[in-house]
GROMACS .gro file of C-alpha atoms in nm:
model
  262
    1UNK     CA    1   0.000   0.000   0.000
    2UNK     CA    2   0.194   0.309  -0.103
    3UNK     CA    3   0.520   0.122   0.042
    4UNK     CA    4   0.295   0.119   0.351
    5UNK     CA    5   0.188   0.498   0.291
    6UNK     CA    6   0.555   0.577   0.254
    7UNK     CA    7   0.639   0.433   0.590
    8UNK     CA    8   0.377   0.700   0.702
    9UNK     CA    9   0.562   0.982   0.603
   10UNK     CA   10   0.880   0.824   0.741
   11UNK     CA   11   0.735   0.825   1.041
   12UNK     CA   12   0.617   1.227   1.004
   13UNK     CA   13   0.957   1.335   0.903
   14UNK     CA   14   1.131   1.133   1.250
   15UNK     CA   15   0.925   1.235   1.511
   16UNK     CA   16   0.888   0.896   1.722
   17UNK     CA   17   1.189   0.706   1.720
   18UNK     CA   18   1.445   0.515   1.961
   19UNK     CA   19   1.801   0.713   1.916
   20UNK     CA   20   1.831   1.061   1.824
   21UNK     CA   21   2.167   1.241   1.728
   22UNK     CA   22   2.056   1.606   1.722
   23UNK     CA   23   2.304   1.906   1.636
   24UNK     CA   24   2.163   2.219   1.771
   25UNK     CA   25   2.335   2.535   1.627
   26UNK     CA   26   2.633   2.618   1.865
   27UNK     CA   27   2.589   2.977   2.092
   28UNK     CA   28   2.867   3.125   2.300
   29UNK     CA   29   2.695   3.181   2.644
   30UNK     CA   30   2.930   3.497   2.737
   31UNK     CA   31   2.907   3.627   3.137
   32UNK     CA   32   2.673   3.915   3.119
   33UNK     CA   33   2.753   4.189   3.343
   34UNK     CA   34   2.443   4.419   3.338
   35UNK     CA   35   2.158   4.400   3.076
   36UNK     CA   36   2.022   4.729   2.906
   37UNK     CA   37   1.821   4.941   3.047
   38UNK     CA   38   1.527   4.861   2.792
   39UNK     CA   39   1.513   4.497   2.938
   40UNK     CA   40   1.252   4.483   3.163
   41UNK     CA   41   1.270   4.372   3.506
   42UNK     CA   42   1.064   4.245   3.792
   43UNK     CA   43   1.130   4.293   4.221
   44UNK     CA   44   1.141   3.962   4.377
   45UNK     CA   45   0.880   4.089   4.642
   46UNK     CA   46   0.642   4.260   4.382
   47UNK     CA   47   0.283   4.119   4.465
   48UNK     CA   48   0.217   4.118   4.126
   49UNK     CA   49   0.557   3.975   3.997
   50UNK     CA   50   0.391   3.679   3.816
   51UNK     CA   51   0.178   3.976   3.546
   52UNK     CA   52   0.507   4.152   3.583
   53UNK     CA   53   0.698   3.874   3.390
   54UNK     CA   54   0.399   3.839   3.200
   55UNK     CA   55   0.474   4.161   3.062
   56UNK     CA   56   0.846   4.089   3.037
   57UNK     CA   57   0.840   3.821   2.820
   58UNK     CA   58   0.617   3.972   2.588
   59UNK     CA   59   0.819   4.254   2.537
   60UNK     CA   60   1.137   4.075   2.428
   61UNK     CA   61   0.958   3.807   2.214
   62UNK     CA   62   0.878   3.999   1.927
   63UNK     CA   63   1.303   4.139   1.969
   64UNK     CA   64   1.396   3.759   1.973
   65UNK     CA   65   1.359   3.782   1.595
   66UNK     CA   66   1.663   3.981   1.521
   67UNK     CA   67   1.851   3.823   1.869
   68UNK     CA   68   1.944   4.011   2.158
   69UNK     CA   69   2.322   3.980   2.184
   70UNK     CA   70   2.341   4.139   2.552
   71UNK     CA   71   2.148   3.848   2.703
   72UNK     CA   72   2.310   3.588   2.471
   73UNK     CA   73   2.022   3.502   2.245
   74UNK     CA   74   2.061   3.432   1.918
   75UNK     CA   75   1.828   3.539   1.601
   76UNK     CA   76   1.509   3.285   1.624
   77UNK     CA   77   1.308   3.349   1.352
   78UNK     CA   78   1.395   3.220   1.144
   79UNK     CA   79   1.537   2.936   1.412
   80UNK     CA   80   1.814   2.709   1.183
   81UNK     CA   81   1.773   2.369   1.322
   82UNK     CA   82   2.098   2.202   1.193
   83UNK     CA   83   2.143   1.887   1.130
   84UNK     CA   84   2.005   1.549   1.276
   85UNK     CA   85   1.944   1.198   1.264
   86UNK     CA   86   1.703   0.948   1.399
   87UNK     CA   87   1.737   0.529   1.409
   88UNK     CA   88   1.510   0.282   1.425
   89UNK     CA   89   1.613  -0.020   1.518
   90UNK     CA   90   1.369  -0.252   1.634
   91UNK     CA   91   0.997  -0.350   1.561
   92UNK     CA   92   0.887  -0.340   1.159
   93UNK     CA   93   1.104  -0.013   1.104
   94UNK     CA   94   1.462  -0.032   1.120
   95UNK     CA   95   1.734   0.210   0.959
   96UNK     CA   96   1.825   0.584   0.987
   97UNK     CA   97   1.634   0.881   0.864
   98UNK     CA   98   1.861   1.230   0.847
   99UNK     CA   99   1.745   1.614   0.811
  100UNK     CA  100   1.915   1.906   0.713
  101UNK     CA  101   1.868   2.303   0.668
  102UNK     CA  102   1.557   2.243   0.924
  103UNK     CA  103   1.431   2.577   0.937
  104UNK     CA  104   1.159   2.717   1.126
  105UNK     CA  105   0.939   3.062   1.124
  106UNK     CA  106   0.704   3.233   1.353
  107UNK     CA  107   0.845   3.204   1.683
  108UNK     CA  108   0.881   3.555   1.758
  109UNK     CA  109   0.490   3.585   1.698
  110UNK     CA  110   0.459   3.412   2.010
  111UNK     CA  111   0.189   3.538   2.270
  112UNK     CA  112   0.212   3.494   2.605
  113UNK     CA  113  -0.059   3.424   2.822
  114UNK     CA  114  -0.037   3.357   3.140
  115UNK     CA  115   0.255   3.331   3.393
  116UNK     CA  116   0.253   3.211   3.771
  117UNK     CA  117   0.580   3.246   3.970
  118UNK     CA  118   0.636   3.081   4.290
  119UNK     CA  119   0.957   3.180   4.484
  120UNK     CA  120   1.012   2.980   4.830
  121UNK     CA  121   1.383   2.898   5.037
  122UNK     CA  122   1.516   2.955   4.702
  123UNK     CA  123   1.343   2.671   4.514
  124UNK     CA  124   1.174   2.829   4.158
  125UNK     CA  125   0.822   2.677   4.024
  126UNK     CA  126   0.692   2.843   3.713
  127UNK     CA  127   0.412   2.765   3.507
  128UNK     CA  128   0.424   2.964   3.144
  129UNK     CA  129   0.123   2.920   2.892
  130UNK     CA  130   0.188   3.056   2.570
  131UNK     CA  131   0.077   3.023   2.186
  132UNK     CA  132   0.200   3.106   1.822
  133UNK     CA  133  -0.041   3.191   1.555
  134UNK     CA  134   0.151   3.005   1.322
  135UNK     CA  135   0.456   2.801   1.286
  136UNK     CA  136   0.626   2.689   0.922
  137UNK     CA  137   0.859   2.416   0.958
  138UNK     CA  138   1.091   2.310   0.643
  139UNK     CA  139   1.422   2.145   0.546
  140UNK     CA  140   1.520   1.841   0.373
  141UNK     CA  141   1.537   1.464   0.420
  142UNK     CA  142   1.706   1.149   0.355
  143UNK     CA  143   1.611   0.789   0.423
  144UNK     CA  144   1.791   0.434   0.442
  145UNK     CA  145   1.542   0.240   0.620
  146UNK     CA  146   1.394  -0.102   0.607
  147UNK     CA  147   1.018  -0.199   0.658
  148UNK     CA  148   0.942  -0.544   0.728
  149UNK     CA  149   1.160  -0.700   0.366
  150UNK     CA  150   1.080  -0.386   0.201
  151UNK     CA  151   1.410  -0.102   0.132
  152UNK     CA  152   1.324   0.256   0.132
  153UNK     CA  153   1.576   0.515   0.027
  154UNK     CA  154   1.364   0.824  -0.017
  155UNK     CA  155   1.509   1.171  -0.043
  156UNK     CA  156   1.348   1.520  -0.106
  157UNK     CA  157   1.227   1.823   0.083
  158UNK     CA  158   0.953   1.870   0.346
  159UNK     CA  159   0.780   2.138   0.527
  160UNK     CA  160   0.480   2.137   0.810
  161UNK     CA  161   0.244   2.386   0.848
  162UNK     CA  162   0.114   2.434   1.209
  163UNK     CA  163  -0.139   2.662   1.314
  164UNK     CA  164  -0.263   2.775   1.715
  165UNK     CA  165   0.031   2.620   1.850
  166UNK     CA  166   0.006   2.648   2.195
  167UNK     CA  167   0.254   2.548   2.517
  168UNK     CA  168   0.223   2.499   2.813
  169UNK     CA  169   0.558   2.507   2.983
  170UNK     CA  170   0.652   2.403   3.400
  171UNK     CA  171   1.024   2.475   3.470
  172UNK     CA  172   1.114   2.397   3.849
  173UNK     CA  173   1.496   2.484   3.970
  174UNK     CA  174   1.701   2.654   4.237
  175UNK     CA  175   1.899   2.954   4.329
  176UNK     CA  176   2.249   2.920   4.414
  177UNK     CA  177   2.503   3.221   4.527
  178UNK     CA  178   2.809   3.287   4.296
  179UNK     CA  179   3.047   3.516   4.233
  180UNK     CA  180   2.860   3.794   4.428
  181UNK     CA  181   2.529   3.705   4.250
  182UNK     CA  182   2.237   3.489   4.255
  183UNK     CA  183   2.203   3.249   3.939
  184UNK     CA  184   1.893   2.997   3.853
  185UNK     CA  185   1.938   2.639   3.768
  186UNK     CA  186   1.680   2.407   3.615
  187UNK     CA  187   1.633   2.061   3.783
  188UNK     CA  188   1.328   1.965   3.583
  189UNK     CA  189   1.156   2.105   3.250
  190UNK     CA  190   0.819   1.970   3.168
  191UNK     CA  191   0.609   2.074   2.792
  192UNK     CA  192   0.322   1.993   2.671
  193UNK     CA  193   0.250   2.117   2.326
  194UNK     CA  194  -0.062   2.115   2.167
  195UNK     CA  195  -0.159   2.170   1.722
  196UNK     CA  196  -0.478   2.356   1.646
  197UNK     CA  197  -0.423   2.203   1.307
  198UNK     CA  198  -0.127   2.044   1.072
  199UNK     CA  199  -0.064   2.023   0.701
  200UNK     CA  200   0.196   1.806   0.589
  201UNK     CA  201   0.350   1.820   0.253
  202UNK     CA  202   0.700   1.671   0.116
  203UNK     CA  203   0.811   1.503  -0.192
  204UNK     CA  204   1.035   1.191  -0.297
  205UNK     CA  205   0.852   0.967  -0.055
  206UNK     CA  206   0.784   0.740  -0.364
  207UNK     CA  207   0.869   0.742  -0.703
  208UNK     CA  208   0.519   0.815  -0.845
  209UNK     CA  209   0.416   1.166  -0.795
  210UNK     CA  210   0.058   1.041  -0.796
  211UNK     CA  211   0.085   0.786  -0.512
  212UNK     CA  212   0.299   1.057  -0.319
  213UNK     CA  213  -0.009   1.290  -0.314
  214UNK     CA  214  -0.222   0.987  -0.199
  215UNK     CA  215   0.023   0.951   0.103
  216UNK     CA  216   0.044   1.320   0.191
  217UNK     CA  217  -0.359   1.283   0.198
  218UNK     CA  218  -0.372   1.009   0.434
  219UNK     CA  219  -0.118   1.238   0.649
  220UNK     CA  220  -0.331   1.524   0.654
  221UNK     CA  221  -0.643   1.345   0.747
  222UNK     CA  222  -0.479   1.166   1.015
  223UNK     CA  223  -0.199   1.354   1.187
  224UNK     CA  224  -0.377   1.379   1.519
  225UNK     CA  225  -0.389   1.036   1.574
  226UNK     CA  226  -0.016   1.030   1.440
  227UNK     CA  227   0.075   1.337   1.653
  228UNK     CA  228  -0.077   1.228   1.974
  229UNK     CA  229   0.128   0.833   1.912
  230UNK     CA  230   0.431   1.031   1.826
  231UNK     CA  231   0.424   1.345   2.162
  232UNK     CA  232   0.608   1.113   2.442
  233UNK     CA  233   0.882   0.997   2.235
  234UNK     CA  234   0.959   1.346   2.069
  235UNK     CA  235   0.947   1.521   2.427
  236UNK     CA  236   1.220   1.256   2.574
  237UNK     CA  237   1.430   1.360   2.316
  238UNK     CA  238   1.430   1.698   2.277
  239UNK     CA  239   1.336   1.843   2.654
  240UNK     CA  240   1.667   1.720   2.801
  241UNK     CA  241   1.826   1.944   2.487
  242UNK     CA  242   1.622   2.216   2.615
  243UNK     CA  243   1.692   2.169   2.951
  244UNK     CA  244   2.042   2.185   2.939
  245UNK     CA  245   2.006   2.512   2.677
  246UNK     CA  246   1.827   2.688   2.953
  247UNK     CA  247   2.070   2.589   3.206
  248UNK     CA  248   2.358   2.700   2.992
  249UNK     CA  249   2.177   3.076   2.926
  250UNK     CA  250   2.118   3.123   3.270
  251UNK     CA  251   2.499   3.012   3.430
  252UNK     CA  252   2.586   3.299   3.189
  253UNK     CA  253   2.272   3.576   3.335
  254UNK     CA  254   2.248   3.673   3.721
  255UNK     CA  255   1.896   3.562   3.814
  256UNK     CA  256   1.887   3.877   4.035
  257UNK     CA  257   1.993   4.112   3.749
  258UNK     CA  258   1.645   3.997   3.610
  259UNK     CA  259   1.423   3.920   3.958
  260UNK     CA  260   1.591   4.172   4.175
  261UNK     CA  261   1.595   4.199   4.526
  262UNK     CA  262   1.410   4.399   4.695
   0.00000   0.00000   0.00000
């Protein structure tokens, strides 16, 4: 059937699978000594410090476009991906599936919605809900995989359409003194994304252009069902990545130079 539907879209362009080599593009995480003065800031003992970083986040995320070089962010949107690779190697899919020039727009149309801060004997709980309009993922694939007896070794370019992207995000960490200063670390980074809708295109999944359109169909009508199989393996690969990207940003920025002290 369609090389089983083109492995169903190689699994939706590797997002469920059991080894991962991801290469995230490399940022220098320089020690900041003071931020500008047109980053905003909240007090530590502000009543309404949770609305205050509300308002904090919002204002920088449209600036998170172009990259804010003071605080050690890069340009994210467009966000370049890199390169990466996922294996299968067990069950009726084995082999390796590979991306490249993985780009992806509309991050710094991000909204966010709510924020609630808890500060206590220098533990950190935060709870962030936020959305984007709408993401546009693309890039470029390769394949060497094997389903059941069958050989695939599709190649060709991809993109994913995502609208009313929402996330709900629950970092937990601590505060720990150095070098005159009080810095943040993450212990534990939960997400749980959610897709108002998906469209899925990409070529080269089979020879026949015709049969390639009757895949991408079956994608489209389905990707819920494929999303929602696909979520827990594609957040235990990528939230220790994002974990330990937080972690680095903040061992570079004073958590007081942001939260300060009243």
């Amino acid at each position: 059937m369609g090389r089983i539907l083109g492995a169903v879209a190689l699994i939706l362009m590797a997002g469920s699978c059991l080894a991962a080599e991801i290469e995230l593009p490399p940022v220098e995480f320089k020690p900041v000594r003071e931020i500008p003065g047109d980053i905003p800031t909240c007090r530590e003992g502000d009543i309404n410090i949770s609305e205050c970083i509300k308002q904090g986040l919002q204002q920088i995320t449209p600036r998170m476009k172009y990259g804010i070089s003071e605080l050690n962010i890069p340009p994210l949107d467009p966000f370049e991906m890199g390169k990466s690779s996922y294996s299968y190697t067990s069950g009726l899919l084995q082999g390796r599936i590979s991306m490249k020039n993985v780009v992806v727009h509309g991050l710094s149309e991000g909204i966010v919605d709510k924020v609630n801060f808890r500060l206590k004997d220098g533990r950190v709980r935060m709870e962030i809900l936020s959305h984007v309009p709408q993401m546009f993922v693309e890039g470029f694939y390769k394949a060497d995989i094997k389903l059941n007896d069958l050989k695939l070794n599709p190649k060709g370019a991809f993109n994913i359409t995502m609208t009313d992207v929402a996330m709900r995000a629950r970092p937990i960490g601590e505060l720990y003194e150095r070098d005159g200063h009080t810095y943040l670390r993450l212990t534990k980074l939960e997400t749980e994304p959610k897709v108002g809708d998906l469209k899925f295109y990409a070529n080269g999944l089979v020879p026949d252009p015709v049969l390639n359109d009757v895949i991408l169909d079956f994608i489209n009508q389905y990707w819920r069902q494929l999303y929602q199989a696909m979520l827990p393996e594609t957040l235990a690969t990528w939230q220790p990545l994002i974990l330990k990207s937080t972690n680095d940003f903040f061992a570079a920025l004073p958590f007081d130079m942001l939260v300060t002290k009243n």
